[in-house]
Amino acid sequence: PLSQLFSKSTTSCSRMVRANIYPTRALSSSVTPIKISVFSRPFSSNVIRNGATIRPVTVRPRSISTQISFTEAAPFLCQRRCISYPSLRRSEVLSVLGSASSHLSNNVPASIIDKIERREAALHVTPNHPLSIIRTSIENYWKTKHPSIKFDSFNDLSPIVSVKQNFDDLLIPQDHVSRSQSDTYYVDDTRVLRTHTSAHQSDILKLSKAFLVSGDVYRRDEIDSSHYPIFHQMEGVRIFDGEVSEQDIVSDLKEGLEGLALTLFGDVEMRWVDAYFPFTNPSFELEIYYGGEWLEVLGCGVVQRKILNDAGLVKEKGWAFGLGLERLAMVLFSIPDIRLFWSEDSRFTSQFVDEKVTKFIPYSKYPPCLKDISFWIDSGEAATSLQGRRPYHANDFNEAVRTVAGDLVERVELVDSFTNPKTGRKSHCYRITYRSMDRNLTNVEIDDLQTKVREFVADNLEVELR
Ligand code: DAH
């Protein structure tokens, strides 16, 4: 095998990867190019693509230094222990989203693309931003309190992942609701905007035994003070070699995460709750008693055997956890509305500095404006009359409102739902709360928005306005 023939000296990570490979024993100095077909981990076939040609560049009596160049290397595969990930070029993400926008399966709205486009960097890596402050304080906790683990950090992985990475690799069942078009943003048939940072678990398991992945994640969801279609998560994974019992793994996991909660929240009461995630077994959630209520902080568990096997780790065992950065930051910084994280108003941004968790001082809250909208959500005829069209889902309406009103929409609530006993038709009435974070909205402006919402809904959803 080539792995016995060569020892590698350097690799560098960029779109173009170069590796100097030195033979470990004398090779014939007749330097015909060598075709590579397979390489062993961590230099898997993803890195050296089948058929890549090694061209010798230096010939010395007992060694040949060869340099290979190839493009499109799997971007996550880098040197152990000093992992540098090629930073995500936002323009590339945007160009994929742009070019796939007419694909039949694409349901990524312009408002999402706009959000990515408007920021120079993702919020969790923006200096002096609460989400970045929380991320670094979690990374620092592991670094200082558990220095022997040596987590690799990945903060710049592209949010566009395959359906396989986001769902299949994590053993999420084919009929799981999270796979549906009403819950997930599809770029095309095979790619999604990741719905969780767990999407990178399987790939990174192939090269790292302990890692943290933070990133922006995307879900079609409700609209209220704690839900926003883009939010941020951190995933953590630790792999153990050799004979470790499941009990030891669970103890290590719980001890590490309890320490994290204490570091973030101070001396709080905590409890472990049994949970279910397709990718861990057993699975748990950690809750803390904070501000008079039990608050779920994170999910975690022992990584499923099959996930490890699929990554080539047939003997190893490990744990994983996942947490939402907004959820923690809203509590720790007392940030009352999730939209504030996106604010560019200096009254928000100037309040925070790196490495310090401080309470947000609210500036005047502008008055809200409520508007109702009602529509029939079906024709009352049998579902077959939809002729292959997707039935109405509340998330479609939420997104329509978001598309028209952007961050001026604070909340969308279903306030009434009834079925006409004669026709069997179903009707929904929603209350939309409009409010700006940084200015007064005029009546004229809101009326205009509401009219546009009605028009947009009538034109784009399978409903009939009342
Ligand atoms: N991916 C889960 C979510 O988005 C969070 C999670 C739970 C991650 C358990 C994990 C885990 O790694 O073990 O809700």
Coordinates of C-alpha atoms and ligand atoms in Angstrom, one line a residue:
P1 CA 0.0 0.0 0.0
L2 CA 1.1 3.5 -0.7
S3 CA 0.8 4.4 3.0
Q4 CA 3.7 2.1 3.6
L5 CA 5.7 3.5 0.8
F6 CA 5.4 7.1 1.6
S7 CA 5.5 9.3 4.6
K8 CA 4.0 12.7 4.1
S9 CA 5.6 15.9 5.3
T10 CA 3.2 18.7 4.7
T11 CA -0.2 19.5 3.7
S12 CA -1.9 22.8 3.5
C13 CA -5.5 23.5 3.2
S14 CA -7.0 25.6 0.6
R15 CA -9.0 24.9 -2.4
M16 CA -5.8 23.8 -4.0
V17 CA -4.0 21.3 -1.8
R18 CA -0.3 20.6 -2.1
A19 CA 1.4 17.7 -0.4
N20 CA 5.1 16.8 -0.4
I21 CA 5.3 13.1 -0.2
Y22 CA 8.6 11.4 0.6
P23 CA 9.2 7.7 0.0
T24 CA 10.1 5.9 3.2
R25 CA 12.4 3.6 1.4
A26 CA 14.5 3.7 -1.8
L27 CA 12.5 3.8 -4.9
S28 CA 13.7 3.2 -8.3
S29 CA 14.9 6.6 -9.6
S30 CA 13.2 6.1 -12.9
V31 CA 10.7 8.7 -12.2
T32 CA 7.6 7.8 -14.1
P33 CA 4.5 9.5 -12.8
I34 CA 2.6 7.4 -10.4
K35 CA -1.1 7.1 -10.5
I36 CA -2.8 7.1 -7.1
S37 CA -6.0 5.3 -6.7
V38 CA -6.5 4.9 -2.9
F39 CA -5.1 6.5 0.1
S40 CA -5.6 5.5 3.7
R41 CA -7.1 7.7 6.4
P42 CA -6.7 10.5 7.1
F43 CA -5.6 11.0 3.6
S44 CA -8.6 9.3 2.2
S45 CA -9.6 9.1 -1.4
N46 CA -11.5 12.4 -0.8
V47 CA -8.2 14.2 -0.6
I48 CA -6.1 12.5 -3.2
R49 CA -8.7 12.0 -5.9
N50 CA -8.6 8.8 -7.9
G51 CA -6.2 9.1 -10.7
A52 CA -4.3 12.1 -9.3
T53 CA -0.9 12.1 -10.8
I54 CA 2.2 12.4 -8.7
R55 CA 4.8 14.3 -10.5
P56 CA 8.3 14.0 -9.0
V57 CA 9.9 17.4 -8.7
T58 CA 13.2 16.5 -7.0
V59 CA 15.2 13.4 -7.5
R60 CA 17.8 12.5 -4.9
P61 CA 19.6 9.2 -4.5
R62 CA 17.3 7.6 -1.9
S63 CA 14.3 9.8 -2.0
I64 CA 12.0 11.5 -4.3
S65 CA 10.2 14.5 -3.2
T66 CA 7.0 14.7 -5.2
Q67 CA 4.5 17.4 -5.3
I68 CA 0.9 16.8 -6.1
S69 CA -1.7 19.4 -6.8
F70 CA -5.3 18.9 -7.1
T71 CA -8.4 20.9 -6.7
E72 CA -11.7 20.4 -5.0
A73 CA -10.2 18.5 -2.1
A74 CA -12.7 17.8 0.6
P75 CA -12.3 21.1 2.5
F76 CA -12.5 19.6 5.9
L77 CA -9.5 17.3 5.6
C78 CA -6.5 19.1 7.1
Q79 CA -3.6 18.3 9.3
R80 CA -4.4 16.9 12.7
R81 CA -4.1 19.2 15.6
C82 CA -3.5 22.4 13.7
I83 CA -6.6 22.4 11.6
S84 CA -7.1 25.4 9.6
Y85 CA -10.3 25.4 7.5
P86 CA -10.4 27.5 4.4
S87 CA -12.6 30.3 5.4
L88 CA -16.0 30.1 3.9
R89 CA -16.2 32.5 1.0
R90 CA -19.6 34.1 1.4
S91 CA -19.6 35.0 -2.3
E92 CA -19.4 31.3 -3.1
V93 CA -22.4 30.4 -0.9
L94 CA -24.3 33.2 -2.5
S95 CA -23.4 32.2 -6.0
V96 CA -24.6 28.6 -5.3
L97 CA -27.8 29.9 -3.8
G98 CA -28.3 32.3 -6.7
S99 CA -27.6 29.7 -9.4
A100 CA -29.9 27.1 -7.8
S101 CA -32.7 29.6 -7.1
S102 CA -34.8 28.4 -10.1
H103 CA -34.5 24.8 -9.2
L104 CA -37.9 23.2 -8.7
S105 CA -37.0 22.0 -5.2
N106 CA -35.5 25.3 -4.1
N107 CA -37.4 27.0 -1.4
V108 CA -34.8 29.4 -0.1
P109 CA -36.4 32.9 0.0
A110 CA -34.7 36.1 -1.1
S111 CA -34.9 37.3 2.6
I112 CA -32.4 34.5 3.6
I113 CA -30.0 35.3 0.8
D114 CA -30.3 38.9 1.7
K115 CA -29.3 38.2 5.3
I116 CA -26.2 36.3 4.2
E117 CA -25.3 39.0 1.7
R118 CA -25.7 41.9 4.0
R119 CA -23.2 40.7 6.6
E120 CA -19.4 40.5 6.1
A121 CA -19.2 37.5 8.3
A122 CA -21.5 35.1 10.1
L123 CA -22.6 36.5 13.5
H124 CA -20.8 33.8 15.6
V125 CA -17.4 35.0 14.2
T126 CA -18.2 38.8 14.3
P127 CA -15.9 40.5 16.8
N128 CA -17.7 41.9 19.9
H129 CA -21.0 40.2 19.0
P130 CA -22.8 38.4 21.8
L131 CA -22.9 35.1 19.8
S132 CA -19.2 35.2 19.2
I133 CA -18.6 36.0 22.8
I134 CA -20.6 33.0 23.9
R135 CA -18.9 30.8 21.3
T136 CA -15.4 31.8 22.5
S137 CA -16.3 31.4 26.1
I138 CA -17.4 27.8 25.5
E139 CA -14.3 27.1 23.4
N140 CA -12.2 28.6 26.3
Y141 CA -14.0 26.5 28.9
W142 CA -12.9 23.3 27.1
K143 CA -9.4 24.7 26.5
T144 CA -8.8 25.7 30.1
K145 CA -10.8 23.2 32.1
H146 CA -10.1 20.2 30.0
P147 CA -6.8 20.9 28.3
S148 CA -6.0 17.3 27.7
I149 CA -8.9 16.9 25.2
K150 CA -7.5 19.4 22.7
F151 CA -10.6 20.2 20.6
D152 CA -10.2 21.2 17.0
S153 CA -12.5 24.2 16.2
F154 CA -14.4 24.6 13.0
N155 CA -16.2 27.9 12.7
D156 CA -16.3 28.5 9.0
L157 CA -17.8 25.4 7.3
S158 CA -20.2 26.2 4.5
P159 CA -23.9 26.1 5.6
I160 CA -24.7 24.4 2.3
V161 CA -24.6 20.7 2.9
S162 CA -25.9 17.6 1.3
V163 CA -29.1 15.8 2.3
K164 CA -26.9 12.9 3.2
Q165 CA -24.8 15.0 5.6
N166 CA -27.7 16.7 7.2
F167 CA -30.0 13.7 7.5
D168 CA -28.8 10.3 6.2
D169 CA -25.4 10.2 7.9
L170 CA -27.1 11.0 11.2
L171 CA -29.6 8.1 10.8
I172 CA -32.6 10.5 10.6
P173 CA -35.5 8.4 9.3
Q174 CA -36.7 9.0 5.8
D175 CA -40.2 10.0 6.9
H176 CA -38.9 12.4 9.7
V177 CA -40.8 15.7 9.5
S178 CA -37.5 17.7 9.7
R179 CA -36.8 16.5 6.1
S180 CA -39.9 18.1 4.7
Q181 CA -40.0 21.2 2.5
S182 CA -42.1 22.9 5.1
D183 CA -39.3 22.6 7.8
T184 CA -36.1 22.8 5.8
Y185 CA -34.6 25.0 3.1
Y186 CA -33.7 23.0 0.1
V187 CA -31.1 24.4 -2.3
D188 CA -32.0 21.7 -4.8
D189 CA -32.9 18.0 -4.7
T190 CA -29.7 16.9 -3.0
R191 CA -28.6 20.0 -1.0
V192 CA -30.0 21.9 2.0
L193 CA -29.1 24.8 4.2
R194 CA -27.9 22.8 7.2
T195 CA -30.6 22.6 9.9
H196 CA -28.1 21.8 12.6
T197 CA -24.3 21.7 13.1
S198 CA -24.6 17.9 13.6
A199 CA -24.5 17.8 9.8
H200 CA -20.7 17.9 9.9
Q201 CA -20.2 15.1 12.5
S202 CA -19.7 12.3 10.1
D203 CA -17.2 14.0 7.9
I204 CA -15.0 15.4 10.7
L205 CA -15.0 12.1 12.5
K206 CA -12.8 10.9 9.7
L207 CA -10.0 13.2 10.8
S208 CA -10.5 14.4 14.3
K209 CA -11.0 12.7 17.7
A210 CA -12.3 15.8 19.4
F211 CA -13.9 18.8 17.7
L212 CA -16.3 21.8 18.1
V213 CA -18.2 23.0 15.1
S214 CA -20.0 26.4 15.3
G215 CA -22.1 27.8 12.5
D216 CA -25.3 29.4 11.2
V217 CA -28.2 27.0 10.8
Y218 CA -31.5 27.4 9.0
R219 CA -35.0 26.3 9.7
R220 CA -38.5 27.2 8.5
D221 CA -40.3 27.9 11.7
E222 CA -42.7 30.0 13.7
I223 CA -42.2 33.7 14.1
D224 CA -41.8 35.0 17.7
S225 CA -39.3 36.5 20.0
S226 CA -37.2 33.4 20.2
H227 CA -37.5 32.0 16.6
Y228 CA -35.7 33.3 13.6
P229 CA -35.1 31.3 10.4
I230 CA -31.3 31.7 10.8
F231 CA -29.8 30.9 14.2
H232 CA -26.5 29.5 15.4
Q233 CA -25.4 26.2 17.0
M234 CA -22.3 24.6 18.4
E235 CA -21.7 20.9 18.1
G236 CA -19.1 19.0 20.2
V237 CA -17.7 15.5 19.7
R238 CA -15.2 13.5 21.7
I239 CA -13.9 10.1 20.6
F240 CA -12.3 7.6 22.9
D241 CA -9.8 4.9 21.8
G242 CA -9.8 1.4 23.3
E243 CA -11.9 -0.2 25.9
V244 CA -14.1 2.5 27.6
S245 CA -17.4 1.5 29.0
E246 CA -20.6 3.3 28.0
Q247 CA -21.0 4.3 31.6
D248 CA -17.6 6.0 31.6
I249 CA -18.4 7.9 28.5
V250 CA -21.7 9.1 29.9
S251 CA -20.0 10.2 33.1
D252 CA -17.3 12.0 31.1
L253 CA -20.0 13.7 29.0
K254 CA -22.1 14.8 31.9
E255 CA -19.2 16.0 34.0
G256 CA -17.9 18.1 31.1
L257 CA -21.2 19.6 30.3
E258 CA -22.2 20.3 33.9
G259 CA -18.8 22.1 34.2
L260 CA -19.7 24.1 31.1
A261 CA -23.1 25.1 32.5
L262 CA -21.5 26.2 35.8
T263 CA -18.9 28.3 34.0
L264 CA -21.6 30.0 31.9
F265 CA -24.4 30.4 34.4
G266 CA -22.6 30.4 37.8
D267 CA -23.8 28.2 40.7
V268 CA -27.2 27.0 39.3
E269 CA -29.4 24.0 39.9
M270 CA -29.3 21.5 37.1
R271 CA -31.1 18.3 36.0
W272 CA -30.6 15.7 33.4
V273 CA -33.6 14.6 31.3
D274 CA -33.8 11.5 29.1
A275 CA -34.2 12.5 25.5
Y276 CA -34.3 11.0 22.0
F277 CA -32.1 11.9 19.1
P278 CA -31.6 9.5 16.1
F279 CA -27.8 10.0 16.2
T280 CA -27.2 9.3 19.9
N281 CA -28.1 6.5 22.3
P282 CA -28.6 7.0 25.2
S283 CA -29.6 10.6 24.7
F284 CA -30.0 13.4 27.3
E285 CA -30.9 17.0 27.7
L286 CA -29.4 19.3 30.3
E287 CA -31.7 21.8 32.0
I288 CA -30.8 24.5 34.4
Y289 CA -33.1 26.4 36.9
Y290 CA -32.7 30.0 35.9
G291 CA -34.9 33.1 36.4
G292 CA -37.6 30.9 38.1
E293 CA -38.0 28.3 35.4
W294 CA -36.3 25.2 34.0
L295 CA -34.5 26.0 30.8
E296 CA -33.2 23.4 28.3
V297 CA -29.6 24.2 27.6
L298 CA -28.4 21.4 25.3
G299 CA -28.9 17.9 23.9
C300 CA -26.3 15.2 24.0
G301 CA -25.6 11.5 24.1
V302 CA -23.4 8.6 23.2
V303 CA -22.7 8.5 19.4
Q304 CA -24.5 5.7 17.6
R305 CA -22.3 2.7 16.7
K306 CA -23.3 2.9 13.1
I307 CA -22.2 6.5 12.7
L308 CA -18.8 5.6 14.1
N309 CA -18.5 2.5 11.9
D310 CA -19.4 4.5 8.8
A311 CA -16.6 6.9 9.6
G312 CA -14.2 3.9 9.9
L313 CA -14.1 4.1 13.7
V314 CA -15.1 0.5 14.4
K315 CA -13.4 0.1 17.8
E316 CA -13.8 3.7 19.1
K317 CA -16.7 5.1 21.1
G318 CA -17.7 8.7 21.8
W319 CA -20.0 11.3 22.9
A320 CA -21.6 14.3 21.2
F321 CA -23.5 17.4 22.2
G322 CA -25.3 20.3 20.5
L323 CA -26.4 23.6 21.8
G324 CA -28.1 26.8 20.5
L325 CA -26.0 29.9 20.8
E326 CA -28.9 32.4 20.7
R327 CA -30.7 30.6 23.5
L328 CA -27.7 30.9 25.8
A329 CA -26.9 34.4 24.7
M330 CA -30.5 35.6 25.2
V331 CA -30.4 34.4 28.8
L332 CA -26.9 35.4 29.7
F333 CA -27.0 38.9 28.1
S334 CA -30.7 39.4 28.8
I335 CA -31.5 40.0 25.1
P336 CA -35.3 40.0 24.9
D337 CA -35.8 39.5 21.1
I338 CA -33.9 37.2 18.7
R339 CA -34.0 39.8 16.0
L340 CA -31.7 42.1 18.0
F341 CA -28.8 39.8 17.2
W342 CA -29.1 41.0 13.6
S343 CA -29.4 44.7 14.5
E344 CA -26.8 47.1 13.1
D345 CA -28.0 49.8 15.3
S346 CA -25.0 51.1 17.4
R347 CA -27.2 51.3 20.5
F348 CA -27.1 47.5 20.3
T349 CA -23.7 46.7 18.8
S350 CA -21.8 49.2 21.0
Q351 CA -22.9 47.4 24.2
F352 CA -20.8 44.3 23.8
V353 CA -17.0 43.7 23.9
D354 CA -15.2 40.4 23.4
E355 CA -14.7 38.2 26.4
K356 CA -17.3 39.9 28.6
V357 CA -20.8 38.8 29.3
T358 CA -22.7 41.9 30.2
K359 CA -26.5 42.6 30.6
F360 CA -28.1 44.3 27.6
I361 CA -29.5 47.7 28.5
P362 CA -32.7 48.0 26.5
Y363 CA -33.3 51.2 24.6
S364 CA -36.8 52.5 24.1
K365 CA -39.1 49.9 22.7
Y366 CA -41.2 51.3 19.9
P367 CA -45.0 50.6 19.9
P368 CA -46.2 47.5 18.2
C369 CA -49.0 47.5 15.6
L370 CA -51.3 44.4 15.3
K371 CA -53.0 43.4 12.1
D372 CA -55.2 40.3 11.4
I373 CA -55.5 38.3 8.2
S374 CA -57.9 35.4 7.5
F375 CA -58.0 33.0 4.6
W376 CA -59.4 29.6 3.6
I377 CA -56.6 27.1 3.6
D378 CA -58.2 24.5 1.4
S379 CA -61.0 24.2 -1.1
G380 CA -63.0 21.7 1.1
E381 CA -62.7 19.2 -1.7
A382 CA -60.8 15.9 -1.4
A383 CA -57.0 16.3 -1.0
T384 CA -56.6 14.7 -4.4
S385 CA -57.8 17.9 -6.0
L386 CA -54.4 19.4 -5.0
Q387 CA -53.0 17.5 -8.0
G388 CA -49.5 17.0 -6.6
R389 CA -49.4 20.4 -5.0
R390 CA -48.1 20.6 -1.5
P391 CA -50.9 21.2 1.1
Y392 CA -50.9 24.5 3.0
H393 CA -48.4 24.6 5.9
A394 CA -48.3 27.5 8.5
N395 CA -44.6 27.9 7.8
D396 CA -45.4 28.9 4.2
F397 CA -47.4 31.8 5.6
N398 CA -44.8 32.7 8.2
E399 CA -42.2 32.9 5.4
A400 CA -44.5 35.0 3.2
V401 CA -44.9 37.5 6.0
R402 CA -41.1 37.5 6.5
T403 CA -40.5 38.0 2.8
V404 CA -42.7 41.1 2.6
A405 CA -42.1 42.6 6.1
G406 CA -38.6 41.4 6.9
D407 CA -37.4 42.2 10.4
L408 CA -40.4 44.5 11.0
V409 CA -42.5 41.4 11.9
E410 CA -42.1 40.5 15.5
R411 CA -44.6 37.7 15.9
V412 CA -47.2 35.7 13.9
E413 CA -49.8 33.9 15.9
L414 CA -52.7 31.7 14.8
V415 CA -55.6 33.2 16.7
D416 CA -58.5 31.4 15.2
S417 CA -59.1 28.2 13.2
F418 CA -62.4 26.8 12.2
T419 CA -64.1 24.4 9.7
N420 CA -67.2 25.5 8.0
P421 CA -69.7 22.7 8.9
K422 CA -71.5 22.9 5.5
T423 CA -68.7 23.1 3.1
G424 CA -65.9 21.4 5.2
R425 CA -63.6 24.3 4.3
K426 CA -60.9 25.2 6.9
S427 CA -60.1 28.8 7.7
H428 CA -57.2 30.3 9.6
C429 CA -56.9 33.7 11.1
Y430 CA -53.4 35.0 12.0
R431 CA -52.4 38.1 14.1
I432 CA -49.3 39.8 12.8
T433 CA -47.4 42.0 15.3
Y434 CA -45.3 44.6 13.5
R435 CA -42.7 46.5 15.4
S436 CA -39.3 48.0 14.5
M437 CA -36.3 47.6 16.8
D438 CA -35.0 51.0 16.1
R439 CA -37.7 53.4 15.0
N440 CA -41.4 54.3 15.0
L441 CA -43.5 52.8 12.3
T442 CA -46.2 55.0 10.8
N443 CA -49.8 53.8 10.2
V444 CA -49.4 54.4 6.5
E445 CA -46.3 52.2 6.4
I446 CA -48.0 49.4 8.3
D447 CA -51.2 49.5 6.2
D448 CA -49.0 49.4 3.1
L449 CA -47.1 46.4 4.4
Q450 CA -50.3 44.6 5.3
T451 CA -51.7 45.2 1.9
K452 CA -48.5 43.8 0.4
V453 CA -48.7 40.7 2.7
R454 CA -52.3 40.1 1.5
E455 CA -51.2 40.4 -2.2
F456 CA -48.2 38.2 -1.7
V457 CA -50.2 35.5 0.1
A458 CA -53.0 35.6 -2.6
D459 CA -50.4 35.2 -5.4
N460 CA -48.1 32.7 -3.8
L461 CA -50.0 30.4 -1.4
E462 CA -52.7 27.9 -2.2
V463 CA -55.2 29.8 -0.1
E464 CA -58.2 32.1 -0.6
L465 CA -58.3 35.4 1.3
R466 CA -61.4 36.2 3.2
Ligands
DAH1 N1 -28.7 18.4 16.4 C1 -29.6 18.6 17.6 C2 -30.6 19.7 17.3 O1 -30.4 20.5 16.4 C3 -28.8 18.9 18.8 C4 -28.0 17.7 19.3 C5 -28.5 16.8 20.2 C6 -26.7 17.5 18.9 C7 -27.8 15.7 20.6 C8 -26.0 16.4 19.3 C9 -26.6 15.5 20.2 O2 -24.7 16.2 18.9 O3 -25.8 14.5 20.7 O4 -31.5 19.9 18.0

